[in-house]
Every structure is written in structure tokens, then in C-alpha cells.
Amino acid sequence: MKKLLGLLVLLSTAAFSRELTLESAIDLALGNGKSIKATELSKENADLNVRRAFKAALPTVTYNGQYQRSEHTQRSMNDMAEDAKSGYTQTIGVYQPLFRGGAITGGIIGAEASKNMANIYLLSEKRDVRLDIISIYSSIINYEKDLTVLESSMKELEARQMKQKEQLDLRLITKADLLKTEYSILDLEAQITGTKTNLDIAKKDLKLKLMIPTNEDIILKDFVVPENLTAGIEFDKDLDQALNNSLSAKLAINKVDYAAAEKIVSRSSLLPQVDAFGTYGTAKESHHYNNSFDNAEWRGGVTVKWDVFSFGSTLDQYSVAKNNESIEFLNAELTGDNIKLTVTKNYRELIRLQQLKNSRSKALEASTENFNIDTERYNAGLISTVDYLLSESQYRQAAVDYNSAVLNYYVAFEKYRSSLI
């Protein structure tokens, strides 16, 4: 019966757990992320706005119908016999823009720039989501490795504690030696609890990002970090790529184009608007609804609308648009400076973390060798409990520091790569 219950528990656990690799986690985030879906909808809106901008140059068909009552009204001869003060008018017409002062062209240019920006925002969001998942995934692997080291040390100290109790009974050590070991165990328990808490929070964060149910457990597969990630980096070429072809650089250029389009549109308000039209319907009121059909006629021509005087408001609007264009030119220059600074900063941080990884690898090698020697010396009674516990603590910390350095090094490499995109 116990075996059956154990099997059921095992199957239940397997049914609610999912194994992930770094690549599959990234794919899930890119496919299920809410921020990406929102950005995709914004891109779809930008595509629709481009279509709307082109359609502004096409003719429109408009129906106008009206019924009104008034105090005094002009009527046709057919309606003179009626005394009611009401009437009908209705027309259907075709209107074709002939001249808009550049408003249609500016609208198309602006919509195209907006579409390009929406595409860039989508790619930027995907880039940022990918980097975020790499960071969270790496932190989980790091916590799991730390937990392995800490729990291994706990087993070592607990076994040492049991042996020390026997030695204390035989008066081979003092009570102080045992108390020091117990203190180290309590301190280690606090570290394990903190690591487990951080691990649990990081896993919950990852499941939220991947849209995985909270009751489903995830098992992350470790990945190998190459020894020398900077070997193929050519910094000068990378910097040139970032300054000219990165998403940030392209976004700045399209913002300038959008501001230029807004200037064209605002300038059109200073110029007349010319439309060709053709209508069919009644121009005057008809007392009877049927007469508004029977007396209908064709009309056509050209209309001109020009706001000749508006206290300078349209000129002020144009001046604002010109200033906005200048602002975006300056922002584009600032973007270039920020790109240069960010890429340089990320590269130097990558070099620093590579050096730190190498140094901590040597520290781990040295502390491991030292701990093995001190363990033998302690067992032989050649060193004190304090010296042994210090050696064990140094070994444990060196292992934790090395795990952290390796994964931070990898995240820094991905961050540098992302700054080039």
C-alpha cells in the first residue's frame, strides 16, 4: 500500500512539473509574454494608420440628410400651399481632395515613421525580454548551485558535530569546540534559508514571465558557460555597428522623420484646402419628403477653404512643430553619445567579470586544496576547531563566489550583445 501511495505521489509530482532549458524558456517568454503581445497590437495599429494615411488621398462618398423646423422658411412653389414651418434636404456627394498643402503627404510620411518605430519597439521588447529571462534563469541556476554547496557543507558540519560529541564524552575536546561548530551550523542554516527563499521568489518570477501556472513546478537544466566569451569580440567594429544599425539608433532617426512629417502637416494649416466635388440631391428645403427626391439635381465644382486669419495660432503651431524637429535632431545626437557610453561600459564590465571569474576559479582551487589538507590535519589533531571551521567556511564561500562569478560573467556577455542590437 505504501509503495502504491508513493507511486501516486511521484506521478502527481511529475504531472505538475515542467523541465526547461534556457532556450525553451526564452521561446516561451517571447511567445506568451503580455508586454510583447501589447507591443504587437501597437504594431498592428501602426500598420492600420499607414493604410488610413494613404486613403486620405482617395475620394469619399458622403450622404447628408436633414429635417428641420424653423420660424421662417423659404419654400418652392409646390410647397407654398402648406403652412407648416418645416422641411427636408438631402444630398449624396463625392469629394476628392485636390490640394491639402502637404497634409496628406506629411500624414503618410509620419505614419510610415510611426510604423517603423512600432517595429523597432517590438524588436526592442523582444530583446529586453530575452535578456530578462537569461538573467532570471541564471539567477535560479546560481541559487541551486549555492544550495548544493551549502547543503553539502551542512552534512559535513553535522557529521563533524556528531564526532565532536563523542570526542567531548571522551574529553578529547572542550565544550567550546563543540559550541563553535554548533554556531557554524546555525549560521549555515540561515544561509540555506535565505538561498531557498531567493530561489523560490526567482522561480515564481520566471513562471509569471513565462505564463506558467503557479502550482506547476519547474525544473531548470544547467547550461555550460564558455571559458572565454570575449575571444571573438572586436570592440571598434561592434561600436560602429551599434552607432549606425542598432535599434536605438534607428529609433532616433525615425523620430526625426516623424517630427519632420508633423512640421509638414502643421505648415499645411497655413495654406488653402482645395476639393473637387459632385453631388446629387436638393439644395433647398422641400416640405414633403418625396419632393426632396423628385426635385434632386446634379451639381459639381471646386471648393476652396482657407483660414486667412486666426490670430496667429496656426503660425504658432507651425513654430512648435519646427522646434520639435530640432529637438529630435538633438536627441538623435544624444542617443549616439548614450550608445557609445553604454557599449563601452558593458564591454569593460564584461572584461572585469572575466578577470573576476578567473581569479575566483583560482581562489576556489586554492581553498579546496587548503580545506582538504586542513581536514586531514584536524582529524590528526594538529589544528584547532576554529582553524578547521575557518578553512571550511573559506572553501564554502569560494565555491559560492565562483558560481556567482561564472553566471554574472555570462549575463554580462549577453547584456553587451544586447547593447549592439
Short mmCIF file of C-alpha atoms in Angstrom, two decimals:
data_model
loop_
_atom_site.label_atom_id
_atom_site.label_comp_id
_atom_site.label_asym_id
_atom_site.label_seq_id
_atom_site.Cartn_x
_atom_site.Cartn_y
_atom_site.Cartn_z
CA MET A 1 0.00 0.00 0.00
CA LYS A 2 2.83 2.38 0.91
CA LYS A 3 4.54 1.64 -2.40
CA LEU A 4 1.30 2.40 -4.26
CA LEU A 5 0.87 5.72 -2.43
CA GLY A 6 4.49 6.60 -3.14
CA LEU A 7 4.00 5.84 -6.83
CA LEU A 8 0.86 8.02 -6.94
CA VAL A 9 2.73 10.89 -5.29
CA LEU A 10 5.59 10.52 -7.76
CA LEU A 11 3.21 10.51 -10.75
CA SER A 12 1.33 13.52 -9.36
CA THR A 13 4.57 15.45 -8.96
CA ALA A 14 5.66 14.57 -12.48
CA ALA A 15 2.32 15.65 -13.89
CA PHE A 16 2.71 19.14 -12.39
CA SER A 17 6.36 19.75 -13.19
CA ARG A 18 7.98 21.02 -16.35
CA GLU A 19 11.57 20.73 -17.46
CA LEU A 20 13.00 23.81 -19.14
CA THR A 21 16.19 24.71 -20.92
CA LEU A 22 17.38 28.27 -21.31
CA GLU A 23 16.35 28.26 -24.97
CA SER A 24 12.87 26.87 -24.29
CA ALA A 25 12.34 29.42 -21.50
CA ILE A 26 13.24 32.24 -23.88
CA ASP A 27 10.88 30.85 -26.54
CA LEU A 28 8.03 30.65 -24.01
CA ALA A 29 8.61 34.23 -22.89
CA LEU A 30 8.67 35.51 -26.47
CA GLY A 31 5.50 33.58 -27.32
CA ASN A 32 3.46 34.20 -24.16
CA GLY A 33 4.72 37.50 -22.76
CA LYS A 34 2.00 40.09 -22.14
CA SER A 35 4.32 43.01 -22.88
CA ILE A 36 5.20 41.53 -26.27
CA LYS A 37 1.54 40.94 -27.12
CA ALA A 38 0.75 44.56 -26.22
CA THR A 39 3.62 45.77 -28.42
CA GLU A 40 2.40 43.56 -31.28
CA LEU A 41 -1.02 45.20 -31.06
CA SER A 42 0.64 48.62 -31.19
CA LYS A 43 2.50 47.50 -34.31
CA GLU A 44 -0.79 46.35 -35.85
CA ASN A 45 -2.30 49.78 -35.12
CA ALA A 46 0.68 51.45 -36.78
CA ASP A 47 0.12 49.33 -39.93
CA LEU A 48 -3.54 50.37 -39.96
CA ASN A 49 -2.58 54.02 -39.59
CA VAL A 50 -0.39 53.78 -42.70
CA ARG A 51 -3.37 52.47 -44.64
CA ARG A 52 -5.51 55.30 -43.28
CA ALA A 53 -2.90 57.88 -44.31
CA PHE A 54 -2.91 56.66 -47.92
CA LYS A 55 -6.71 56.55 -48.00
CA ALA A 56 -6.83 60.25 -47.06
CA ALA A 57 -5.85 60.98 -50.68
CA LEU A 58 -8.80 58.99 -52.08
CA PRO A 59 -12.30 60.33 -52.76
CA THR A 60 -15.04 59.97 -50.16
CA VAL A 61 -18.76 59.44 -50.67
CA THR A 62 -20.94 61.34 -48.21
CA TYR A 63 -24.68 61.40 -47.64
CA ASN A 64 -26.26 64.43 -45.97
CA GLY A 65 -29.89 64.37 -44.87
CA GLN A 66 -31.67 66.93 -42.75
CA TYR A 67 -35.09 67.68 -41.35
CA GLN A 68 -35.66 70.96 -39.56
CA ARG A 69 -38.38 73.23 -38.17
CA SER A 70 -37.90 76.97 -38.15
CA GLU A 71 -39.66 80.30 -37.61
CA HIS A 72 -39.27 81.48 -41.22
CA THR A 73 -38.54 79.28 -44.17
CA GLN A 74 -38.25 79.66 -47.96
CA ARG A 75 -40.26 77.13 -49.90
CA SER A 76 -40.64 76.13 -53.53
CA MET A 77 -43.87 76.83 -55.46
CA ASN A 78 -45.01 73.29 -54.83
CA ASP A 79 -44.87 73.86 -51.11
CA MET A 80 -46.47 77.31 -50.87
CA ALA A 81 -49.91 75.92 -50.12
CA GLU A 82 -48.68 74.29 -46.96
CA ASP A 83 -48.46 76.35 -43.81
CA ALA A 84 -46.13 74.15 -41.74
CA LYS A 85 -42.70 75.59 -40.85
CA SER A 86 -40.57 72.52 -41.59
CA GLY A 87 -38.68 70.96 -44.45
CA TYR A 88 -36.32 68.27 -45.80
CA THR A 89 -32.99 68.41 -47.62
CA GLN A 90 -30.76 65.52 -48.67
CA THR A 91 -27.74 65.08 -50.91
CA ILE A 92 -25.21 62.45 -51.74
CA GLY A 93 -21.84 63.59 -52.95
CA VAL A 94 -18.35 62.54 -53.99
CA TYR A 95 -15.46 64.65 -52.66
CA GLN A 96 -11.90 64.42 -53.97
CA PRO A 97 -9.03 66.27 -52.25
CA LEU A 98 -7.03 68.24 -54.83
CA PHE A 99 -4.70 70.25 -52.60
CA ARG A 100 -4.07 69.96 -48.86
CA GLY A 101 -0.87 71.94 -48.58
CA GLY A 102 1.17 68.79 -47.94
CA ALA A 103 -1.04 67.47 -45.13
CA ILE A 104 -1.68 64.16 -46.92
CA THR A 105 1.98 63.69 -47.82
CA GLY A 106 3.04 64.59 -44.30
CA GLY A 107 0.48 62.18 -42.87
CA ILE A 108 1.84 59.34 -44.99
CA ILE A 109 5.46 60.12 -44.04
CA GLY A 110 4.50 60.34 -40.37
CA ALA A 111 2.52 57.11 -40.49
CA GLU A 112 5.44 55.30 -42.15
CA ALA A 113 7.83 56.63 -39.48
CA SER A 114 5.37 55.59 -36.77
CA LYS A 115 5.15 52.12 -38.31
CA ASN A 116 8.95 51.84 -38.33
CA MET A 117 9.07 52.91 -34.69
CA ALA A 118 6.43 50.32 -33.78
CA ASN A 119 8.54 47.62 -35.45
CA ILE A 120 11.61 48.84 -33.55
CA TYR A 121 9.72 48.89 -30.25
CA LEU A 122 8.62 45.30 -30.86
CA LEU A 123 12.17 44.14 -31.59
CA SER A 124 13.43 46.10 -28.58
CA GLU A 125 10.83 44.47 -26.35
CA LYS A 126 11.83 41.01 -27.58
CA ARG A 127 15.50 41.84 -26.97
CA ASP A 128 14.78 43.07 -23.45
CA VAL A 129 12.54 40.10 -22.62
CA ARG A 130 15.23 37.70 -23.80
CA LEU A 131 17.85 39.39 -21.62
CA ASP A 132 15.46 39.44 -18.66
CA ILE A 133 14.80 35.69 -18.96
CA ILE A 134 18.52 34.97 -19.22
CA SER A 135 19.12 36.98 -16.05
CA ILE A 136 16.32 35.29 -14.07
CA TYR A 137 17.18 31.80 -15.36
CA SER A 138 20.86 32.31 -14.49
CA SER A 139 19.99 33.53 -11.01
CA ILE A 140 17.92 30.37 -10.41
CA ILE A 141 20.79 28.15 -11.55
CA ASN A 142 23.09 30.17 -9.30
CA TYR A 143 20.83 29.72 -6.26
CA GLU A 144 20.54 25.99 -6.94
CA LYS A 145 24.31 25.63 -7.15
CA ASP A 146 24.75 27.66 -3.97
CA LEU A 147 22.18 25.48 -2.25
CA THR A 148 24.09 22.35 -3.28
CA VAL A 149 27.29 23.77 -1.82
CA LEU A 150 25.60 24.92 1.39
CA GLU A 151 23.76 21.65 1.97
CA SER A 152 26.95 19.68 1.33
CA SER A 153 28.70 21.82 3.94
CA MET A 154 25.80 21.26 6.32
CA LYS A 155 26.20 17.48 6.02
CA GLU A 156 29.93 17.85 6.64
CA LEU A 157 29.41 20.00 9.72
CA GLU A 158 26.64 17.80 11.12
CA ALA A 159 28.86 14.75 10.76
CA ARG A 160 31.68 16.71 12.41
CA GLN A 161 29.31 17.71 15.23
CA MET A 162 28.38 14.07 15.91
CA LYS A 163 32.05 13.12 16.06
CA GLN A 164 32.82 16.05 18.34
CA LYS A 165 30.08 14.96 20.77
CA GLU A 166 31.80 11.59 21.02
CA GLN A 167 35.15 13.32 21.49
CA LEU A 168 33.66 15.53 24.18
CA ASP A 169 32.40 12.49 26.07
CA LEU A 170 35.95 11.11 25.93
CA ARG A 171 37.30 14.54 27.00
CA LEU A 172 39.37 14.81 23.83
CA ILE A 173 37.99 18.28 23.05
CA THR A 174 36.44 21.08 25.07
CA LYS A 175 32.85 22.28 25.18
CA ALA A 176 33.97 25.45 23.40
CA ASP A 177 35.00 23.44 20.34
CA LEU A 178 31.54 21.90 20.08
CA LEU A 179 29.82 25.27 20.59
CA LYS A 180 31.83 26.80 17.75
CA THR A 181 30.70 24.01 15.44
CA GLU A 182 27.08 24.46 16.55
CA TYR A 183 27.36 28.19 15.87
CA SER A 184 28.66 27.46 12.37
CA ILE A 185 25.72 25.11 11.77
CA LEU A 186 23.19 27.73 12.88
CA ASP A 187 24.83 30.35 10.67
CA LEU A 188 24.78 27.93 7.76
CA GLU A 189 21.09 27.19 8.34
CA ALA A 190 20.34 30.91 7.99
CA GLN A 191 22.25 30.99 4.69
CA ILE A 192 20.35 27.96 3.40
CA THR A 193 17.01 29.51 4.38
CA GLY A 194 17.90 32.76 2.62
CA THR A 195 19.03 30.93 -0.52
CA LYS A 196 15.86 28.83 -0.60
CA THR A 197 13.76 31.98 -0.24
CA ASN A 198 15.60 33.72 -3.09
CA LEU A 199 15.28 30.58 -5.21
CA ASP A 200 11.53 30.34 -4.59
CA ILE A 201 10.98 34.03 -5.44
CA ALA A 202 13.08 33.77 -8.62
CA LYS A 203 11.13 30.70 -9.77
CA LYS A 204 7.82 32.47 -9.17
CA ASP A 205 9.08 35.46 -11.14
CA LEU A 206 10.13 33.19 -14.01
CA LYS A 207 6.75 31.41 -14.04
CA LEU A 208 4.96 34.75 -14.20
CA LYS A 209 7.12 35.83 -17.13
CA LEU A 210 6.50 32.50 -18.93
CA MET A 211 2.76 32.37 -18.08
CA ILE A 212 3.23 29.01 -16.29
CA PRO A 213 0.63 28.17 -13.60
CA THR A 214 1.91 28.84 -10.09
CA ASN A 215 1.05 25.29 -8.93
CA GLU A 216 3.27 23.78 -11.63
CA ASP A 217 6.85 23.08 -10.60
CA ILE A 218 9.68 23.88 -13.00
CA ILE A 219 12.99 22.07 -13.31
CA LEU A 220 15.74 24.08 -14.99
CA LYS A 221 18.55 22.37 -16.85
CA ASP A 222 22.01 23.77 -16.30
CA PHE A 223 23.99 25.17 -19.21
CA VAL A 224 27.69 25.43 -19.91
CA VAL A 225 29.28 28.88 -19.95
CA PRO A 226 32.25 29.03 -22.38
CA GLU A 227 35.60 29.88 -20.85
CA ASN A 228 36.50 32.91 -22.98
CA LEU A 229 33.43 34.73 -24.30
CA THR A 230 35.45 37.81 -25.29
CA ALA A 231 37.69 35.93 -27.72
CA GLY A 232 35.69 36.85 -30.84
CA ILE A 233 34.82 40.41 -29.84
CA GLU A 234 36.12 43.29 -31.98
CA PHE A 235 35.11 46.30 -29.93
CA ASP A 236 35.63 49.01 -32.56
CA LYS A 237 33.50 47.15 -35.13
CA ASP A 238 30.84 46.43 -32.54
CA LEU A 239 30.71 50.09 -31.52
CA ASP A 240 30.36 51.19 -35.15
CA GLN A 241 27.57 48.66 -35.64
CA ALA A 242 25.73 49.95 -32.58
CA LEU A 243 26.08 53.61 -33.59
CA ASN A 244 24.73 53.04 -37.10
CA ASN A 245 22.46 50.00 -37.08
CA SER A 246 21.29 49.36 -33.53
CA LEU A 247 17.61 49.64 -32.66
CA SER A 248 18.26 52.75 -30.57
CA ALA A 249 20.00 54.48 -33.48
CA LYS A 250 17.22 53.56 -35.91
CA LEU A 251 14.57 54.70 -33.46
CA ALA A 252 16.23 58.11 -33.13
CA ILE A 253 16.28 58.51 -36.93
CA ASN A 254 12.60 57.63 -37.26
CA LYS A 255 11.70 60.07 -34.50
CA VAL A 256 13.36 62.80 -36.58
CA ASP A 257 11.35 61.69 -39.64
CA TYR A 258 8.13 61.73 -37.61
CA ALA A 259 8.84 65.25 -36.34
CA ALA A 260 9.57 66.39 -39.91
CA ALA A 261 6.23 64.95 -41.02
CA GLU A 262 4.44 66.81 -38.23
CA LYS A 263 6.09 70.02 -39.43
CA ILE A 264 4.75 69.39 -42.94
CA VAL A 265 1.25 68.80 -41.60
CA SER A 266 1.31 71.91 -39.42
CA ARG A 267 2.55 74.01 -42.35
CA SER A 268 -0.44 72.85 -44.39
CA SER A 269 -2.75 74.71 -41.99
CA LEU A 270 -1.25 77.95 -43.35
CA LEU A 271 -2.33 77.07 -46.91
CA PRO A 272 -5.74 76.71 -48.60
CA GLN A 273 -7.55 73.38 -48.95
CA VAL A 274 -8.99 72.62 -52.38
CA ASP A 275 -11.51 69.85 -53.10
CA ALA A 276 -13.43 68.76 -56.19
CA PHE A 277 -16.98 67.64 -55.57
CA GLY A 278 -20.02 66.22 -57.29
CA THR A 279 -23.39 65.99 -55.54
CA TYR A 280 -26.89 64.80 -56.30
CA GLY A 281 -29.82 65.99 -54.22
CA THR A 282 -31.87 69.02 -53.23
CA ALA A 283 -30.21 72.28 -52.25
CA LYS A 284 -33.41 73.89 -50.91
CA GLU A 285 -35.82 72.59 -48.35
CA SER A 286 -38.79 70.60 -49.53
CA HIS A 287 -41.89 70.49 -47.38
CA HIS A 288 -42.65 66.91 -48.40
CA TYR A 289 -40.06 64.17 -48.02
CA ASN A 290 -40.84 62.77 -51.51
CA ASN A 291 -40.15 66.17 -53.09
CA SER A 292 -36.59 66.01 -51.78
CA PHE A 293 -36.17 63.07 -54.19
CA ASP A 294 -38.25 64.42 -57.08
CA ASN A 295 -36.51 67.81 -57.17
CA ALA A 296 -32.99 66.40 -56.88
CA GLU A 297 -30.32 67.58 -59.33
CA TRP A 298 -26.65 67.08 -60.12
CA ARG A 299 -24.10 69.66 -59.07
CA GLY A 300 -20.33 69.76 -59.30
CA GLY A 301 -17.39 72.06 -58.88
CA VAL A 302 -14.43 73.00 -56.74
CA THR A 303 -14.38 74.26 -53.14
CA VAL A 304 -11.63 76.31 -51.55
CA LYS A 305 -11.25 76.72 -47.81
CA TRP A 306 -8.58 78.98 -46.32
CA ASP A 307 -8.25 80.18 -42.76
CA VAL A 308 -6.99 83.63 -43.66
CA PHE A 309 -6.79 84.99 -40.12
CA SER A 310 -6.73 83.13 -36.78
CA PHE A 311 -4.71 85.49 -34.56
CA GLY A 312 -1.51 83.64 -35.46
CA SER A 313 -2.48 80.33 -33.81
CA THR A 314 -1.67 78.29 -36.92
CA LEU A 315 1.70 80.04 -37.22
CA ASP A 316 2.42 79.25 -33.57
CA GLN A 317 1.53 75.61 -34.23
CA TYR A 318 3.99 75.53 -37.14
CA SER A 319 6.71 77.09 -34.95
CA VAL A 320 6.14 74.41 -32.30
CA ALA A 321 6.49 71.69 -34.95
CA LYS A 322 9.77 73.23 -36.19
CA ASN A 323 11.12 73.30 -32.64
CA ASN A 324 10.09 69.67 -32.13
CA GLU A 325 12.05 68.70 -35.23
CA SER A 326 15.13 70.46 -33.87
CA ILE A 327 14.64 68.74 -30.53
CA GLU A 328 14.59 65.32 -32.20
CA PHE A 329 17.80 66.16 -34.10
CA LEU A 330 19.45 66.96 -30.77
CA ASN A 331 18.01 63.80 -29.20
CA ALA A 332 19.46 61.76 -32.07
CA GLU A 333 22.91 63.16 -31.26
CA LEU A 334 22.37 62.40 -27.57
CA THR A 335 21.31 58.87 -28.48
CA GLY A 336 24.61 58.37 -30.28
CA ASP A 337 26.51 59.55 -27.20
CA ASN A 338 24.46 57.25 -24.95
CA ILE A 339 25.03 54.27 -27.26
CA LYS A 340 28.78 54.87 -27.19
CA LEU A 341 28.76 55.16 -23.41
CA THR A 342 26.56 52.09 -22.87
CA VAL A 343 28.50 49.81 -25.20
CA THR A 344 31.83 50.89 -23.69
CA LYS A 345 30.53 50.44 -20.16
CA ASN A 346 29.11 46.97 -20.90
CA TYR A 347 32.32 45.87 -22.61
CA ARG A 348 34.53 46.97 -19.74
CA GLU A 349 32.21 45.30 -17.24
CA LEU A 350 32.44 42.10 -19.27
CA ILE A 351 36.25 42.26 -19.17
CA ARG A 352 36.16 42.89 -15.41
CA LEU A 353 33.85 39.94 -14.77
CA GLN A 354 36.01 37.69 -16.94
CA GLN A 355 39.02 38.59 -14.83
CA LEU A 356 36.97 38.13 -11.66
CA LYS A 357 35.80 34.71 -12.84
CA ASN A 358 39.39 33.64 -13.48
CA SER A 359 40.57 34.91 -10.10
CA ARG A 360 37.73 33.21 -8.25
CA SER A 361 38.47 29.99 -10.09
CA LYS A 362 41.99 30.12 -8.67
CA ALA A 363 40.61 31.03 -5.24
CA LEU A 364 38.31 28.01 -5.32
CA GLU A 365 41.16 25.75 -6.39
CA ALA A 366 43.36 27.03 -3.57
CA SER A 367 40.64 26.90 -0.90
CA THR A 368 39.68 23.37 -1.93
CA GLU A 369 43.26 22.18 -1.60
CA ASN A 370 43.67 24.02 1.69
CA PHE A 371 40.42 22.57 3.09
CA ASN A 372 41.43 19.01 2.17
CA ILE A 373 44.77 19.47 3.94
CA ASP A 374 43.17 21.10 6.98
CA THR A 375 40.63 18.29 7.22
CA GLU A 376 43.43 15.75 7.45
CA ARG A 377 45.31 17.91 9.93
CA TYR A 378 42.20 18.40 12.08
CA ASN A 379 41.49 14.68 12.11
CA ALA A 380 45.06 14.16 13.24
CA GLY A 381 44.62 16.77 15.99
CA LEU A 382 47.20 19.14 14.51
CA ILE A 383 44.93 22.20 14.21
CA SER A 384 42.15 23.63 16.34
CA THR A 385 38.41 23.55 15.67
CA VAL A 386 38.50 27.27 14.93
CA ASP A 387 41.12 26.78 12.23
CA TYR A 388 39.17 23.91 10.72
CA LEU A 389 35.88 25.83 10.70
CA LEU A 390 37.60 28.83 9.16
CA SER A 391 39.05 26.66 6.41
CA GLU A 392 35.64 25.07 5.75
CA SER A 393 33.96 28.49 5.63
CA GLN A 394 36.56 29.81 3.19
CA TYR A 395 36.09 26.81 0.92
CA ARG A 396 32.30 27.18 1.01
CA GLN A 397 32.43 30.91 0.27
CA ALA A 398 34.93 30.38 -2.55
CA ALA A 399 32.56 27.87 -4.21
CA VAL A 400 29.59 30.26 -3.87
CA ASP A 401 31.64 33.21 -5.19
CA TYR A 402 32.84 31.20 -8.17
CA ASN A 403 29.32 30.09 -9.15
CA SER A 404 28.14 33.68 -8.94
CA ALA A 405 31.10 34.98 -10.96
CA VAL A 406 30.56 32.48 -13.80
CA LEU A 407 26.87 33.26 -14.24
CA ASN A 408 27.32 37.01 -13.80
CA TYR A 409 30.00 36.81 -16.49
CA TYR A 410 27.57 35.12 -18.87
CA VAL A 411 24.78 37.63 -18.17
CA ALA A 412 27.24 40.49 -18.74
CA PHE A 413 28.16 38.97 -22.11
CA GLU A 414 24.51 38.82 -23.13
CA LYS A 415 23.99 42.37 -21.92
CA TYR A 416 26.88 43.52 -24.09
CA ARG A 417 25.45 41.71 -27.09
CA SER A 418 22.04 43.26 -26.47
CA SER A 419 23.52 46.77 -26.45
CA LEU A 420 24.71 46.15 -30.03
CA ILE A 421 21.27 45.16 -31.32
#
